[in-house]
Amino acid sequence: MAERITGKTKLIGLIATPISHSLSPTMHNEAFAKLGLDYVYLAFDCGNEQLEDVVKGFRALNIRGFNVSMPNKTVIHKYLDKLSPAAELAGAVNTVVNDNGVLTGHITDGTGYMQSIKEEGVDVIGKKMTIIGAGGAATAISIQAALDGVKEISIFNRKDEFYKRAEKTVKDINEKTQCKAQLFDLDDTDRLRAEIAESVILTDATSVGMKPLENFCNIPDPSMLRPDLVVSDVVYIPKKTKLLEMAEKQGCKIINGLGMMLWQGAKAFELWTGHEMPVDYIKEILFK
């Protein structure tokens, strides 16, 4: 790394909290080195309270761009100049590109998720899926799944501050795509069981399962998970959350968040550099 950094090296960052677990610095810095690109990627611990100042600082330093993760995805739009159509529809941003001081927010989580399950041989097009969550990642996944041709989506979330966001997501999907979306209270376990029973895949798109929530699971009863159900989680550290451990014991095919992280990162990499990420090479590093 030291011999690669020059006076011309461009900075790309990641802002989130917690952040020390992230594999994004490894992924992007290895890709830069592989392609001989003069960039460096660093992680910065930042929550909503520091967000405005951090974005101002990044703009002043003219860094090329940055990733945005929890809890900042649904807040950062306030400090940007433009949003891509997908980010505007999702109401969330996970990638920012700086073009000579103009900050544009993008969302690559949805495309990353859909590519990751496709690579695992899971076909959800024309079928039904159940998603837990209504934050930035969950919204991006729901909208991209609908745009790609998933027939029905059942979204579950507790009646917290994100529930109204989920109501808007459902309205947008029903009005702007051919998909039928419904929203339910996550505490309604009977409805949760019924919707999972009709779905080909269950996806937890919350931070439950990641520190400090590694001992928690949004599915209260293992019997909700049948052997032919695919169960996925956007969390990738730990590689097996409590949900995935439960699902594996029930005989389900399980998919963690590594693939989504890889493919959303690959799209962000292309937005910043104009180059395709060497995905096969990065897989060897991340998936070992």
Tab-separated table of N, CA and C in Angstrom, residues 49-152:
chain	number	residue	atom	x	y	z
A	49	GLU	N	-25.198	12.302	13.388
A	49	GLU	CA	-24.855	13.556	14.052
A	49	GLU	C	-23.700	14.273	13.356
A	50	GLN	N	-22.740	13.499	12.832
A	50	GLN	CA	-21.568	14.099	12.186
A	50	GLN	C	-21.725	14.215	10.668
A	51	LEU	N	-22.815	13.681	10.135
A	51	LEU	CA	-22.927	13.468	8.699
A	51	LEU	C	-22.778	14.745	7.866
A	52	GLU	N	-23.472	15.798	8.259
A	52	GLU	CA	-23.410	17.041	7.472
A	52	GLU	C	-21.988	17.578	7.409
A	53	ASP	N	-21.297	17.591	8.544
A	53	ASP	CA	-19.922	18.094	8.574
A	53	ASP	C	-18.995	17.217	7.753
A	54	VAL	N	-19.194	15.909	7.817
A	54	VAL	CA	-18.343	14.996	7.059
A	54	VAL	C	-18.522	15.212	5.561
A	55	VAL	N	-19.760	15.341	5.111
A	55	VAL	CA	-20.008	15.566	3.679
A	55	VAL	C	-19.396	16.894	3.236
A	56	LYS	N	-19.532	17.930	4.056
A	56	LYS	CA	-18.903	19.215	3.730
A	56	LYS	C	-17.392	19.059	3.604
A	57	GLY	N	-16.800	18.282	4.524
A	57	GLY	CA	-15.366	18.051	4.492
A	57	GLY	C	-14.937	17.295	3.256
A	58	PHE	N	-15.695	16.258	2.904
A	58	PHE	CA	-15.382	15.486	1.699
A	58	PHE	C	-15.469	16.357	0.447
A	59	ARG	N	-16.481	17.215	0.418
A	59	ARG	CA	-16.635	18.102	-0.731
A	59	ARG	C	-15.438	19.071	-0.813
A	60	ALA	N	-15.065	19.635	0.343
A	60	ALA	CA	-13.956	20.595	0.375
A	60	ALA	C	-12.638	19.938	-0.028
A	61	LEU	N	-12.455	18.684	0.346
A	61	LEU	CA	-11.230	17.959	0.011
A	61	LEU	C	-11.248	17.408	-1.411
A	62	ASN	N	-12.407	17.519	-2.054
A	62	ASN	CA	-12.591	17.051	-3.435
A	62	ASN	C	-12.267	15.567	-3.591
A	63	ILE	N	-12.692	14.768	-2.585
A	63	ILE	CA	-12.483	13.339	-2.742
A	63	ILE	C	-13.402	12.823	-3.848
A	64	ARG	N	-12.988	11.771	-4.518
A	64	ARG	CA	-13.691	11.305	-5.713
A	64	ARG	C	-15.086	10.773	-5.403
A	65	GLY	N	-15.257	10.162	-4.242
A	65	GLY	CA	-16.566	9.616	-3.896
A	65	GLY	C	-16.501	8.834	-2.619
A	66	PHE	N	-17.654	8.294	-2.217
A	66	PHE	CA	-17.674	7.505	-0.982
A	66	PHE	C	-18.911	6.626	-0.934
A	67	ASN	N	-18.787	5.557	-0.169
A	67	ASN	CA	-19.922	4.692	0.138
A	67	ASN	C	-20.595	5.176	1.412
A	68	VAL	N	-21.857	4.830	1.545
A	68	VAL	CA	-22.658	5.217	2.703
A	68	VAL	C	-23.361	3.971	3.217
A	69	SER	N	-23.201	3.686	4.505
A	69	SER	CA	-23.907	2.542	5.077
A	69	SER	C	-24.669	2.991	6.318
A	70	MET	N	-25.247	2.020	7.032
A	70	MET	CA	-26.109	2.337	8.170
A	70	MET	C	-25.331	3.141	9.213
A	71	PRO	N	-25.979	4.151	9.817
A	71	PRO	CA	-27.400	4.534	9.706
A	71	PRO	C	-27.637	5.730	8.775
A	72	ASN	N	-26.727	5.963	7.856
A	72	ASN	CA	-26.733	7.219	7.096
A	72	ASN	C	-27.453	7.171	5.745
A	73	LYS	N	-27.820	5.982	5.281
A	73	LYS	CA	-28.316	5.831	3.909
A	73	LYS	C	-29.564	6.651	3.606
A	74	THR	N	-30.446	6.758	4.572
A	74	THR	CA	-31.722	7.432	4.318
A	74	THR	C	-31.721	8.897	4.740
A	75	VAL	N	-30.567	9.385	5.168
A	75	VAL	CA	-30.453	10.769	5.647
A	75	VAL	C	-29.567	11.613	4.744
A	76	ILE	N	-28.588	10.995	4.113
A	76	ILE	CA	-27.531	11.744	3.436
A	76	ILE	C	-28.026	12.552	2.237
A	77	HIS	N	-29.164	12.186	1.675
A	77	HIS	CA	-29.664	12.920	0.496
A	77	HIS	C	-29.793	14.414	0.763
A	78	LYS	N	-30.003	14.778	2.029
A	78	LYS	CA	-30.182	16.193	2.390
A	78	LYS	C	-28.933	17.024	2.104
A	79	TYR	N	-27.791	16.367	2.019
A	79	TYR	CA	-26.524	17.079	1.879
A	79	TYR	C	-25.889	16.892	0.497
A	80	LEU	N	-26.644	16.328	-0.439
A	80	LEU	CA	-26.140	16.081	-1.785
A	80	LEU	C	-26.793	17.032	-2.789
A	81	ASP	N	-26.223	17.095	-3.994
A	81	ASP	CA	-26.742	17.991	-5.029
A	81	ASP	C	-27.776	17.321	-5.918
A	82	LYS	N	-27.555	16.029	-6.200
A	82	LYS	CA	-28.439	15.304	-7.112
A	82	LYS	C	-28.581	13.867	-6.645
A	83	LEU	N	-29.659	13.220	-7.119
A	83	LEU	CA	-29.864	11.794	-6.882
A	83	LEU	C	-30.116	11.099	-8.214
A	84	SER	N	-29.622	9.884	-8.348
A	84	SER	CA	-29.971	9.083	-9.513
A	84	SER	C	-31.448	8.729	-9.424
A	85	PRO	N	-32.086	8.364	-10.535
A	85	PRO	CA	-33.500	7.985	-10.483
A	85	PRO	C	-33.770	6.854	-9.486
A	86	ALA	N	-32.879	5.869	-9.440
A	86	ALA	CA	-33.082	4.739	-8.520
A	86	ALA	C	-32.973	5.190	-7.073
A	87	ALA	N	-32.009	6.061	-6.772
A	87	ALA	CA	-31.845	6.555	-5.405
A	87	ALA	C	-33.037	7.402	-4.982
A	88	GLU	N	-33.557	8.181	-5.926
A	88	GLU	CA	-34.723	9.012	-5.612
A	88	GLU	C	-35.938	8.144	-5.321
A	89	LEU	N	-36.111	7.101	-6.107
A	89	LEU	CA	-37.240	6.197	-5.907
A	89	LEU	C	-37.101	5.438	-4.599
A	90	ALA	N	-35.881	5.010	-4.287
A	90	ALA	CA	-35.649	4.234	-3.065
A	90	ALA	C	-35.620	5.106	-1.818
A	91	GLY	N	-35.339	6.395	-1.985
A	91	GLY	CA	-35.205	7.257	-0.823
A	91	GLY	C	-33.981	6.911	0.000
A	92	ALA	N	-32.952	6.372	-0.669
A	92	ALA	CA	-31.740	5.951	0.030
A	92	ALA	C	-30.543	6.054	-0.907
A	93	VAL	N	-29.376	6.231	-0.313
A	93	VAL	CA	-28.125	6.371	-1.060
A	93	VAL	C	-27.063	5.500	-0.408
A	94	ASN	N	-26.329	4.732	-1.210
A	94	ASN	CA	-25.190	4.000	-0.655
A	94	ASN	C	-23.878	4.327	-1.357
A	95	THR	N	-23.953	5.136	-2.427
A	95	THR	CA	-22.756	5.516	-3.183
A	95	THR	C	-22.889	6.963	-3.621
A	96	VAL	N	-21.836	7.737	-3.390
A	96	VAL	CA	-21.817	9.140	-3.810
A	96	VAL	C	-20.638	9.343	-4.747
A	97	VAL	N	-20.877	10.027	-5.853
A	97	VAL	CA	-19.839	10.365	-6.823
A	97	VAL	C	-19.670	11.880	-6.834
A	98	ASN	N	-18.426	12.309	-6.750
A	98	ASN	CA	-18.103	13.735	-6.756
A	98	ASN	C	-17.531	14.118	-8.118
A	99	ASP	N	-18.291	14.867	-8.891
A	99	ASP	CA	-17.838	15.356	-10.185
A	99	ASP	C	-17.568	16.850	-10.077
A	100	ASN	N	-16.314	17.199	-9.783
A	100	ASN	CA	-15.905	18.605	-9.682
A	100	ASN	C	-16.790	19.403	-8.733
A	101	GLY	N	-17.061	18.806	-7.567
A	101	GLY	CA	-17.831	19.501	-6.542
A	101	GLY	C	-19.316	19.241	-6.555
A	102	VAL	N	-19.801	18.548	-7.584
A	102	VAL	CA	-21.220	18.170	-7.637
A	102	VAL	C	-21.367	16.748	-7.108
A	103	LEU	N	-22.088	16.598	-6.006
A	103	LEU	CA	-22.240	15.299	-5.354
A	103	LEU	C	-23.548	14.639	-5.784
A	104	THR	N	-23.434	13.470	-6.410
A	104	THR	CA	-24.611	12.731	-6.874
A	104	THR	C	-24.732	11.434	-6.096
A	105	GLY	N	-25.911	11.192	-5.540
A	105	GLY	CA	-26.158	9.980	-4.783
A	105	GLY	C	-26.745	8.881	-5.659
A	106	HIS	N	-26.225	7.683	-5.498
A	106	HIS	CA	-26.698	6.498	-6.208
A	106	HIS	C	-27.065	5.420	-5.193
A	107	ILE	N	-27.824	4.430	-5.633
A	107	ILE	CA	-28.106	3.259	-4.797
A	107	ILE	C	-27.785	2.003	-5.611
A	108	THR	N	-26.834	1.215	-5.134
A	108	THR	CA	-26.441	-0.001	-5.841
A	108	THR	C	-26.786	-1.264	-5.064
A	109	ASP	N	-27.402	-1.103	-3.893
A	109	ASP	CA	-27.739	-2.265	-3.063
A	109	ASP	C	-28.690	-3.232	-3.767
A	110	GLY	N	-29.703	-2.679	-4.430
A	110	GLY	CA	-30.715	-3.536	-5.058
A	110	GLY	C	-30.149	-4.371	-6.183
A	111	THR	N	-29.374	-3.737	-7.066
A	111	THR	CA	-28.771	-4.488	-8.162
A	111	THR	C	-27.759	-5.491	-7.628
A	112	GLY	N	-27.037	-5.100	-6.577
A	112	GLY	CA	-26.082	-6.023	-5.968
A	112	GLY	C	-26.754	-7.246	-5.393
A	113	TYR	N	-27.883	-7.026	-4.720
A	113	TYR	CA	-28.629	-8.149	-4.140
A	113	TYR	C	-29.160	-9.083	-5.224
A	114	MET	N	-29.788	-8.523	-6.233
A	114	MET	CA	-30.380	-9.364	-7.283
A	114	MET	C	-29.309	-10.165	-8.021
A	115	GLN	N	-28.157	-9.565	-8.266
A	115	GLN	CA	-27.070	-10.289	-8.922
A	115	GLN	C	-26.543	-11.399	-8.011
A	116	SER	N	-26.478	-11.134	-6.707
A	116	SER	CA	-25.924	-12.122	-5.776
A	116	SER	C	-26.795	-13.372	-5.686
A	117	ILE	N	-28.114	-13.211	-5.660
A	117	ILE	CA	-28.950	-14.416	-5.568
A	117	ILE	C	-29.005	-15.142	-6.914
A	118	LYS	N	-28.904	-14.378	-8.008
A	118	LYS	CA	-28.840	-15.005	-9.330
A	118	LYS	C	-27.607	-15.891	-9.432
A	119	GLU	N	-26.488	-15.402	-8.911
A	119	GLU	CA	-25.247	-16.181	-8.937
A	119	GLU	C	-25.357	-17.454	-8.095
A	120	GLU	N	-26.255	-17.433	-7.121
A	120	GLU	CA	-26.477	-18.616	-6.278
A	120	GLU	C	-27.507	-19.556	-6.895
A	121	GLY	N	-27.961	-19.236	-8.110
A	121	GLY	CA	-28.906	-20.110	-8.805
A	121	GLY	C	-30.343	-19.955	-8.356
A	122	VAL	N	-30.659	-18.829	-7.718
A	122	VAL	CA	-32.017	-18.592	-7.215
A	122	VAL	C	-32.775	-17.711	-8.201
A	123	ASP	N	-33.902	-18.203	-8.679
A	123	ASP	CA	-34.737	-17.473	-9.642
A	123	ASP	C	-35.997	-16.986	-8.944
A	124	VAL	N	-36.118	-15.679	-8.776
A	124	VAL	CA	-37.304	-15.114	-8.110
A	124	VAL	C	-38.209	-14.382	-9.090
A	125	ILE	N	-37.820	-14.312	-10.351
A	125	ILE	CA	-38.612	-13.577	-11.338
A	125	ILE	C	-39.951	-14.282	-11.556
A	126	GLY	N	-41.022	-13.514	-11.448
A	126	GLY	CA	-42.359	-14.067	-11.596
A	126	GLY	C	-42.861	-14.798	-10.370
A	127	LYS	N	-42.129	-14.677	-9.270
A	127	LYS	CA	-42.483	-15.406	-8.041
A	127	LYS	C	-42.654	-14.436	-6.877
A	128	LYS	N	-42.840	-14.991	-5.700
A	128	LYS	CA	-43.118	-14.172	-4.517
A	128	LYS	C	-41.956	-14.226	-3.540
A	129	MET	N	-41.660	-13.073	-2.920
A	129	MET	CA	-40.625	-13.029	-1.901
A	129	MET	C	-41.127	-12.261	-0.685
A	130	THR	N	-40.540	-12.579	0.454
A	130	THR	CA	-40.832	-11.870	1.691
A	130	THR	C	-39.561	-11.186	2.167
A	131	ILE	N	-39.670	-9.909	2.510
A	131	ILE	CA	-38.530	-9.107	2.950
A	131	ILE	C	-38.818	-8.528	4.326
A	132	ILE	N	-37.841	-8.645	5.209
A	132	ILE	CA	-37.936	-8.027	6.532
A	132	ILE	C	-37.089	-6.769	6.529
A	133	GLY	N	-37.711	-5.635	6.860
A	133	GLY	CA	-36.978	-4.383	6.940
A	133	GLY	C	-37.564	-3.304	6.050
A	134	ALA	N	-37.269	-2.050	6.416
A	134	ALA	CA	-37.758	-0.908	5.632
A	134	ALA	C	-36.734	0.215	5.594
A	135	GLY	N	-35.490	-0.111	5.904
A	135	GLY	CA	-34.422	0.878	5.825
A	135	GLY	C	-33.902	1.003	4.404
A	136	GLY	N	-32.701	1.577	4.263
A	136	GLY	CA	-32.150	1.845	2.952
A	136	GLY	C	-31.935	0.605	2.115
A	137	ALA	N	-31.285	-0.417	2.692
A	137	ALA	CA	-31.018	-1.642	1.936
A	137	ALA	C	-32.314	-2.357	1.588
A	138	ALA	N	-33.209	-2.462	2.553
A	138	ALA	CA	-34.480	-3.159	2.322
A	138	ALA	C	-35.288	-2.480	1.221
A	139	THR	N	-35.332	-1.154	1.255
A	139	THR	CA	-36.081	-0.410	0.246
A	139	THR	C	-35.484	-0.597	-1.140
A	140	ALA	N	-34.160	-0.524	-1.223
A	140	ALA	CA	-33.484	-0.700	-2.512
A	140	ALA	C	-33.724	-2.092	-3.075
A	141	ILE	N	-33.663	-3.097	-2.215
A	141	ILE	CA	-33.896	-4.480	-2.658
A	141	ILE	C	-35.333	-4.644	-3.135
A	142	SER	N	-36.280	-4.127	-2.365
A	142	SER	CA	-37.694	-4.263	-2.722
A	142	SER	C	-37.974	-3.629	-4.078
A	143	ILE	N	-37.485	-2.428	-4.281
A	143	ILE	CA	-37.755	-1.719	-5.530
A	143	ILE	C	-37.063	-2.393	-6.707
A	144	GLN	N	-35.807	-2.802	-6.532
A	144	GLN	CA	-35.106	-3.455	-7.637
A	144	GLN	C	-35.741	-4.792	-7.985
A	145	ALA	N	-36.150	-5.536	-6.964
A	145	ALA	CA	-36.822	-6.813	-7.209
A	145	ALA	C	-38.099	-6.603	-8.017
A	146	ALA	N	-38.857	-5.568	-7.654
A	146	ALA	CA	-40.087	-5.262	-8.388
A	146	ALA	C	-39.785	-4.862	-9.829
A	147	LEU	N	-38.775	-4.026	-10.017
A	147	LEU	CA	-38.397	-3.591	-11.365
A	147	LEU	C	-37.902	-4.761	-12.217
A	148	ASP	N	-37.252	-5.720	-11.581
A	148	ASP	CA	-36.689	-6.868	-12.312
A	148	ASP	C	-37.725	-7.925	-12.671
A	149	GLY	N	-38.920	-7.839	-12.051
A	149	GLY	CA	-39.971	-8.769	-12.439
A	149	GLY	C	-40.446	-9.747	-11.391
A	150	VAL	N	-40.096	-9.503	-10.119
A	150	VAL	CA	-40.690	-10.317	-9.055
A	150	VAL	C	-42.190	-10.042	-9.017
A	151	LYS	N	-42.983	-11.100	-8.884
A	151	LYS	CA	-44.438	-10.955	-9.009
A	151	LYS	C	-45.079	-10.328	-7.776
A	152	GLU	N	-44.671	-10.789	-6.591
A	152	GLU	CA	-45.245	-10.285	-5.341
A	152	GLU	C	-44.149	-10.101	-4.305
